[in-house]
Amino acid sequence: MGSSKVVNKDDSQTATETQQTTETAERVVITANEMVPVPEPSEYNFFTERELEKILANLDTLRDDVYPSTGAEPEHSAANHSFPSVCLIGLGRCGSNIALEVATLVYRARSYYLNEFKTQETQRIEKDGRPLRWIRRRLHLNAENTLKPIFLIEPIVMLGDLDKDIAGRIRYSSRTEDGKFLENYTKMKIMDLSEVHAGGAGNAPILGQYLAKIILNKDTEKFSNQDWKFIHSYLIDSCGIKANQSRLYFYIFSAGGGTGSGMASEFGLAQQYAYMRKTFEIRPHDTLDDDRHRSFVFEPIFTSGICILPNISNQQASVSEALHINAGRLLCKYLSEEWDFSYNYEDEAESEASVMQRIRPWNAMMLISNDIMRYAEETDDGKIEDIDVNSMEKYANQYISQQIFNILTAQAVTTDYDENYFRRAGIDIGETIRLDANDLFMSLAGPVAVAYAESVVPHQEATFGDKHHNIDVDDLFYRSIELPHFNKDTQAIEGISLLPIESQRYRAALEKYKSNSYDASALNDLHFFKNCSSIVSIVSLPKDFKLSYVDLNRLKSHLNALFPNTTLKRYALVIGTSANLSLTTLVAKSPCLSDDFITLIVSYIKRCFAKDKYRYEETLDKTLIDMIKAEEFDESKIDQLVNVYESPAKILDTNWFAIKPMYEKKYRELIRDDSKFQSINDIRLSSENIKKTIRYLREIYRHRISRTKILSLSE
């Protein structure tokens, strides 16, 4: 047990496969867990701390850092603090920037509310950014004599990048130029991984993934950076146990890069691996402890990737093809893992070995298209040809920040808020309908898109009988599913995060929908709406504003008409955390049938898998679409079109066989255990991943529901 095992190729392997494998080393696979016999080879070598005392000690150290001692009474010491219920993990340049953006918005909002940092310099900074104008208006921060609603959840934020200077980049970022943020926001931690690699992943996700494997497979005690073992115990070793109260984890990253898209799914898999292993771990009764901080009894967690997809359809701007290929690889990998976890029942078994071989990185993956953010700029008195990459990223960052705000407030527990918040705000917490981690766990799976809009409400109290509240619910719902646009009244970016079909066709369908008095037949036949399995809608209301029963029912009617085949609909009503009325709708699974999603996957398969004669013509495109639609799935067609393994050399534009041994040498030197060595060849995607991806797409394409029929024993 624990020794290397060489898996020989099947004797019946085709000539094509044989030719392909001559370019690769023999596959080396190690068992996943030395303590539990596993009949099949496992690809996971993730290090997890097994000693409870070490895990608890590491958590205590991190907690002391997150809640530094202020000389208060013992009952207010860090040991009595709970970790925030939410954690944001920003990976890569894009992901870490967005997570930093959210952290700074929360910090600044709290600073305004508590009247702590009102220097002239701070006020100058707050006037600059459009996201800040949104947060100020959203929270009525400019009103002097009103009781301010406020978002006071402070998530713990982890920032990681394969960049030696990540700390310097964050320290000197314009987001932190007031000089107080890094000092005061103790809930933000930087994952300094430079001792493993300090030069990025070279825009190659397979390198980012392999480097993440090295980081996550290495014993944390052997890192020179002592902070890593504390962060590792929080993120991975302790997820779900009582001593770690965080229950929601959001991984934020760009799909088009190398570091974020390569690292994010590996970090997610490591967390899921540690969590799932706890479900099979039976501890002797004499080792159990009922103390709430020491108990290993655990609860459900919900994890989501927040994935920024690259620009696709903008013909005015030339975008690197590698961004599309990188994103396609991530989506293909994710759907194949999701297929195994959710739908692959052919070899179903209740054993640990079966379950542990079929984990996926997140419960759901939220999709935000960088491409459609250009429509927000286009409608904000700008010309489409004048938009630059930084502007699009700025809008994408704000849009994501908005969605995280709304999701976090919908599930927040009272301990997440400032202790005086509800008393000051005069909010009756009994009126809130919240979503907990288990609600999201059961309601959202697979690819998820977001629809969002908000409206300004009168400052005076509104009641059920008030006929002058001027909230047009039909318009609010319509704006939430429109192409992204900038709302000058609220400073928010509204609209849908991933277009169901090409923009001009979708615009025409929306116009027909609106002109026909919101008749959903103009839209609900699109796969994005027709094949959606579940939705989660979050309605956020200002304190003392009452949404009438008629208006609330109107919103539900729109949702029912637009999503005719949803199996599950969940609603949350959040009161007092916003000055505006907002609607967030999370659309599950069907976004994988959108034009952009399919286009990215096919672009990756053609470039990195297709046999030479199919690489630059349309046979593969048409065949993949036909295979999704066909009643029967003929897997042999895949074997005719593609090679067995992906070829990373197709996007690196350099000698892959010279790069591979450099990284494998790094693995051997950093993890000095031959039984845990893993070749970079082992993490290449294969034609099996393509087949599983198509099976997942076919499953969603065929999603239906059966209407409940009334049965009676009476004539």
Coordinates of N, CA, C and O in Angstrom, one line a residue, residues 57 104 195 250 277 280 306 362 390 406 475 550 670:
A57 N -5.2 23.4 16.6 CA -4.1 24.4 17.0 C -3.9 25.4 15.8 O -3.8 26.6 16.0
T104 N -12.6 45.2 -0.1 CA -12.5 46.7 0.1 C -13.9 47.3 0.2 O -14.1 48.3 0.9
E195 N 7.5 29.9 -2.9 CA 8.5 28.9 -2.7 C 8.4 27.7 -3.6 O 9.3 26.9 -3.9
F250 N -16.4 30.6 -2.0 CA -16.5 31.0 -3.4 C -15.1 31.1 -4.0 O -14.3 31.9 -3.5
R277 N -13.9 12.7 2.5 CA -13.3 11.6 3.3 C -13.8 11.6 4.7 O -13.9 10.5 5.3
F280 N -16.7 9.2 5.5 CA -16.4 7.8 5.6 C -15.5 7.5 6.8 O -15.2 6.4 7.1
I306 N -16.6 30.9 -9.2 CA -17.1 32.0 -9.9 C -16.2 32.3 -11.1 O -15.0 32.7 -10.9
W362 N -16.5 21.7 -7.2 CA -17.5 22.6 -6.5 C -18.9 22.1 -6.7 O -19.2 21.3 -7.6
N390 N -9.3 46.9 -19.7 CA -9.4 47.3 -18.3 C -10.8 47.7 -17.9 O -11.3 47.4 -16.9
N406 N -25.3 39.9 -2.8 CA -26.7 39.4 -2.7 C -26.7 38.0 -2.2 O -27.6 37.7 -1.4
D475 N -41.0 45.6 -15.2 CA -39.8 46.2 -15.7 C -38.6 45.7 -15.0 O -37.5 45.4 -15.6
V550 N -49.4 41.2 -4.4 CA -49.7 41.2 -5.8 C -48.4 41.3 -6.6 O -48.1 40.5 -7.5
L670 N 10.4 18.8 -4.5 CA 9.6 19.4 -3.4 C 8.8 18.3 -2.6 O 8.5 18.5 -1.5

